[in-house]
Short mmCIF file of C-alpha atoms in Angstrom, two decimals:
data_model
loop_
_atom_site.label_atom_id
_atom_site.label_comp_id
_atom_site.label_asym_id
_atom_site.label_seq_id
_atom_site.Cartn_x
_atom_site.Cartn_y
_atom_site.Cartn_z
CA UNK A 23 20.61 76.23 33.83
CA UNK A 24 21.76 72.65 33.76
CA UNK A 25 21.67 70.70 30.51
CA UNK A 26 22.10 67.02 29.72
CA UNK A 27 23.23 65.77 26.33
CA UNK A 28 23.01 62.28 24.93
CA UNK A 29 24.80 62.35 21.61
CA UNK A 30 23.73 58.90 20.42
CA UNK A 31 20.08 58.84 19.32
CA UNK A 32 20.34 55.12 18.56
CA UNK A 33 22.66 52.26 19.45
CA UNK A 34 22.60 48.56 18.73
CA UNK A 35 24.48 45.64 20.18
CA UNK A 36 24.60 41.90 19.77
CA UNK A 37 23.07 39.85 22.54
CA UNK A 38 25.64 38.98 25.23
CA UNK A 39 27.96 41.77 24.14
CA UNK A 40 28.81 44.97 26.01
CA UNK A 41 27.56 48.42 25.04
CA UNK A 42 28.28 51.88 26.41
CA UNK A 43 25.82 54.78 26.25
CA UNK A 44 27.22 58.30 26.48
CA UNK A 45 25.97 61.24 28.51
CA UNK A 46 27.49 64.64 29.18
CA UNK A 47 26.08 67.42 31.30
CA UNK A 48 26.71 71.05 31.98
CA UNK A 49 26.52 72.53 35.46
CA UNK A 50 28.30 74.99 37.70
CA UNK A 51 27.28 73.12 40.83
CA UNK A 52 29.56 70.83 42.80
CA UNK A 53 26.83 68.89 44.56
CA UNK A 54 24.44 66.94 42.36
CA UNK A 55 23.10 63.50 41.46
CA UNK A 56 23.04 61.63 38.18
CA UNK A 57 20.69 58.90 37.08
CA UNK A 58 20.06 56.52 34.23
CA UNK A 59 16.45 55.57 33.57
CA UNK A 60 15.21 52.90 31.18
CA UNK A 61 11.95 53.27 29.26
CA UNK A 62 10.80 50.07 27.53
CA UNK A 63 7.87 50.05 25.06
CA UNK A 64 5.49 49.89 28.02
CA UNK A 65 6.50 53.54 28.68
CA UNK A 66 7.28 52.83 32.33
CA UNK A 67 10.31 54.82 33.51
CA UNK A 68 12.54 52.44 35.44
CA UNK A 69 15.54 53.53 37.47
CA UNK A 70 18.67 51.72 36.34
CA UNK A 71 21.39 53.31 38.41
CA UNK A 72 22.25 56.49 40.33
CA UNK A 73 25.49 58.26 41.19
CA UNK A 74 26.19 60.88 43.82
CA UNK A 75 28.67 63.48 42.57
CA UNK A 76 30.56 63.49 45.86
CA UNK A 77 31.38 59.82 45.49
CA UNK A 78 34.46 58.97 43.48
CA UNK A 79 33.58 55.31 43.19
CA UNK A 80 31.54 54.43 40.13
CA UNK A 81 28.12 52.98 40.84
CA UNK A 82 27.37 49.39 39.84
CA UNK A 83 24.12 47.44 39.71
CA UNK A 84 24.58 43.88 38.49
CA UNK A 85 25.25 44.12 34.72
CA UNK A 86 24.99 47.91 34.74
CA UNK A 87 27.84 50.20 35.67
CA UNK A 88 28.75 53.81 35.10
CA UNK A 89 31.92 55.68 34.26
CA UNK A 90 31.59 58.97 36.12
CA UNK A 91 34.17 61.57 35.13
CA UNK A 92 33.35 64.65 37.20
CA UNK A 93 35.97 66.94 35.73
CA UNK A 94 34.90 66.05 32.21
CA UNK A 95 31.20 66.17 33.20
CA UNK A 96 30.67 62.77 31.66
CA UNK A 97 28.42 59.98 32.89
CA UNK A 98 28.35 56.94 30.62
CA UNK A 99 26.40 53.72 31.18
CA UNK A 100 27.92 50.35 30.43
CA UNK A 101 25.67 47.35 29.97
CA UNK A 102 27.50 44.02 30.11
CA UNK A 103 26.19 40.72 28.77
CA UNK A 104 23.34 42.48 26.94
CA UNK A 105 19.99 40.75 27.05
CA UNK A 106 16.94 41.08 24.83
CA UNK A 107 15.08 42.63 27.74
CA UNK A 108 17.55 45.51 27.82
CA UNK A 109 16.06 46.90 24.61
CA UNK A 110 14.56 50.28 25.49
CA UNK A 111 15.06 54.04 25.48
CA UNK A 112 17.69 55.07 28.01
CA UNK A 113 17.60 58.51 29.58
CA UNK A 114 20.38 60.20 31.46
CA UNK A 115 19.17 62.66 34.10
CA UNK A 116 20.65 65.31 36.39
CA UNK A 117 19.36 66.51 39.73
CA UNK A 118 20.75 69.40 41.70
CA UNK A 119 22.06 68.76 45.18
CA UNK A 120 20.43 71.92 46.44
CA UNK A 121 17.45 74.03 45.57
CA UNK A 122 15.48 72.69 42.61
CA UNK A 123 14.75 69.00 42.86
CA UNK A 124 13.55 68.45 39.33
CA UNK A 125 15.22 65.95 37.07
CA UNK A 126 16.73 67.38 33.91
CA UNK A 127 16.70 64.72 31.21
CA UNK A 128 18.72 64.12 28.09
CA UNK A 129 16.96 63.37 24.83
CA UNK A 130 17.46 59.63 25.18
CA UNK A 131 19.25 56.81 23.36
CA UNK A 132 17.28 54.02 21.76
CA UNK A 133 19.06 50.72 22.38
CA UNK A 134 18.38 47.74 20.15
CA UNK A 135 19.57 44.25 21.05
CA UNK A 136 20.25 41.96 18.11
CA UNK A 137 19.74 38.24 18.79
CA UNK B 27 5.76 45.88 45.76
CA UNK B 28 5.13 49.60 46.29
CA UNK B 29 4.63 51.61 43.15
CA UNK B 30 3.19 54.87 41.86
CA UNK B 31 -0.20 54.47 40.22
CA UNK B 32 -1.77 56.76 37.65
CA UNK B 33 -5.24 56.92 36.17
CA UNK B 34 -6.39 56.89 33.48
CA UNK B 35 -3.68 55.14 31.46
CA UNK B 36 -5.11 56.51 28.23
CA UNK B 37 -7.37 59.44 27.54
CA UNK B 38 -8.75 60.68 24.25
CA UNK B 39 -10.71 63.89 24.36
CA UNK B 40 -11.78 66.75 22.17
CA UNK B 41 -10.32 70.20 22.19
CA UNK B 42 -11.89 72.41 24.82
CA UNK B 43 -12.76 69.59 27.22
CA UNK B 44 -11.49 69.36 30.77
CA UNK B 45 -9.00 66.61 31.52
CA UNK B 46 -8.13 65.34 34.99
CA UNK B 47 -5.24 62.99 35.63
CA UNK B 48 -4.71 61.34 38.99
CA UNK B 49 -1.69 59.98 40.76
CA UNK B 50 -1.27 57.95 43.91
CA UNK B 51 2.31 58.27 45.19
CA UNK B 52 4.10 55.51 47.02
CA UNK B 53 2.89 55.43 50.61
CA UNK B 54 5.18 57.48 52.79
CA UNK B 55 6.73 59.50 49.96
CA UNK B 56 6.48 63.22 50.62
CA UNK B 57 7.52 64.64 47.24
CA UNK B 58 5.43 64.35 44.09
CA UNK B 59 6.41 65.43 40.60
CA UNK B 60 4.50 65.85 37.34
CA UNK B 61 6.47 65.46 34.11
CA UNK B 62 5.35 65.66 30.49
CA UNK B 63 6.95 63.71 27.66
CA UNK B 64 6.65 64.72 24.02
CA UNK B 65 8.69 63.85 20.97
CA UNK B 66 9.72 67.44 20.45
CA UNK B 67 10.49 68.53 24.02
CA UNK B 68 11.40 65.24 25.64
CA UNK B 69 10.76 64.94 29.37
CA UNK B 70 10.12 68.18 31.21
CA UNK B 71 8.96 69.05 34.69
CA UNK B 72 5.56 70.67 35.05
CA UNK B 73 5.24 70.93 38.83
CA UNK B 74 6.27 69.38 42.09
CA UNK B 75 5.05 69.20 45.67
CA UNK B 76 6.65 68.51 49.00
CA UNK B 77 4.44 67.60 51.93
CA UNK B 78 1.48 68.54 49.70
CA UNK B 79 2.69 72.13 49.24
CA UNK B 80 3.50 73.26 45.70
CA UNK B 81 7.18 74.19 45.44
CA UNK B 82 7.69 74.71 41.75
CA UNK B 83 5.15 74.98 38.98
CA UNK B 84 7.17 77.17 36.67
CA UNK B 85 7.04 74.59 33.90
CA UNK B 86 3.28 74.59 33.78
CA UNK B 87 1.12 76.83 31.55
CA UNK B 88 -0.79 78.63 34.31
CA UNK B 89 -3.72 79.70 32.19
CA UNK B 90 -4.94 76.16 31.56
CA UNK B 91 -3.07 73.78 33.85
CA UNK B 92 -3.50 73.29 37.56
CA UNK B 93 -1.93 70.80 39.96
CA UNK B 94 -3.09 69.98 43.46
CA UNK B 95 -2.60 67.49 46.27
CA UNK B 96 -5.91 67.21 48.13
CA UNK B 97 -4.29 64.72 50.50
CA UNK B 98 -1.07 62.77 50.88
CA UNK B 99 -2.35 59.88 48.79
CA UNK B 100 -3.64 61.80 45.79
CA UNK B 101 -2.18 64.28 43.34
CA UNK B 102 -4.17 65.69 40.42
CA UNK B 103 -3.26 67.48 37.22
CA UNK B 104 -6.04 69.28 35.40
CA UNK B 105 -6.12 70.85 31.97
CA UNK B 106 -9.00 73.18 31.18
CA UNK B 107 -9.57 73.81 28.33
CA UNK B 108 -7.45 71.17 26.61
CA UNK B 109 -5.74 71.84 23.28
CA UNK B 110 -4.20 69.51 20.67
CA UNK B 111 -0.70 70.67 21.69
CA UNK B 112 -1.33 69.15 25.14
CA UNK B 113 -1.19 65.67 23.60
CA UNK B 114 1.63 63.90 25.41
CA UNK B 115 2.42 61.31 28.04
CA UNK B 116 2.09 62.70 31.56
CA UNK B 117 4.15 61.04 34.28
CA UNK B 118 3.80 61.29 38.00
CA UNK B 119 6.81 60.46 40.17
CA UNK B 120 7.26 60.33 43.91
CA UNK B 121 10.20 60.34 46.27
CA UNK B 122 11.04 60.32 49.95
CA UNK B 123 13.01 63.53 49.86
CA UNK B 124 15.40 64.93 50.88
CA UNK B 125 17.25 66.48 47.99
CA UNK B 126 18.83 63.88 45.76
CA UNK B 127 16.46 61.11 46.62
CA UNK B 128 15.48 58.82 43.77
CA UNK B 129 12.21 59.56 42.01
CA UNK B 130 10.00 56.59 41.20
CA UNK B 131 7.76 56.97 38.18
CA UNK B 132 4.22 55.85 37.53
CA UNK B 133 3.20 54.21 34.24
CA UNK B 134 2.05 57.50 32.72
CA UNK B 135 -1.17 58.79 31.17
CA UNK B 136 -1.18 59.02 27.41
CA UNK B 137 -3.35 62.01 26.50
CA UNK B 138 -4.64 62.64 23.00
CA UNK B 139 -6.53 65.86 22.35
CA UNK B 140 -8.35 65.89 19.01
#
């Protein structure tokens, strides 16, 4: 079974600085998808960014980018120019490219932005 | 702005009562997922549907939980009888399919069973 590990329960960063959240996963599959979701205090799960395993190019969405290292099974999220609104729980998630379509989530990283 | 809606947003009930949670997926999405979030277990899948047919409900306690899609615009999750350990936030998510498609989450139902 696939597992996702987020080793940083909490992180903090100064406003306008850059922060990187770590995620590793374990799978024997070659075809899969990876996601980062943000959960602010409102509890809403918001998609931040997604990465297809077959793509070598790292995904980017405005201030958010990932460092996808397939061989190392690592999928970190970099937030540039941190803003107060980025404060939230961040979840890394894995989805198989075949068969089961469920998302397997990590335990989350709570990100605090210091003004 | 299409989004997944869930009702109720909050529910407080007593042990033994029936609880029904409803979800309206994004129009046109053909896959619907139910997840549960607790402090201890994190986010875990309970069940999911494609084209209204249940494909996987292995994460759901069968003796008390049931999930259905009466039509393409409504998914329900029922707990009968409810127990204090069912207290959690229940999320519905929908997607277009096929495999790998992004899942869009609703705001969740916070359930408290006393």
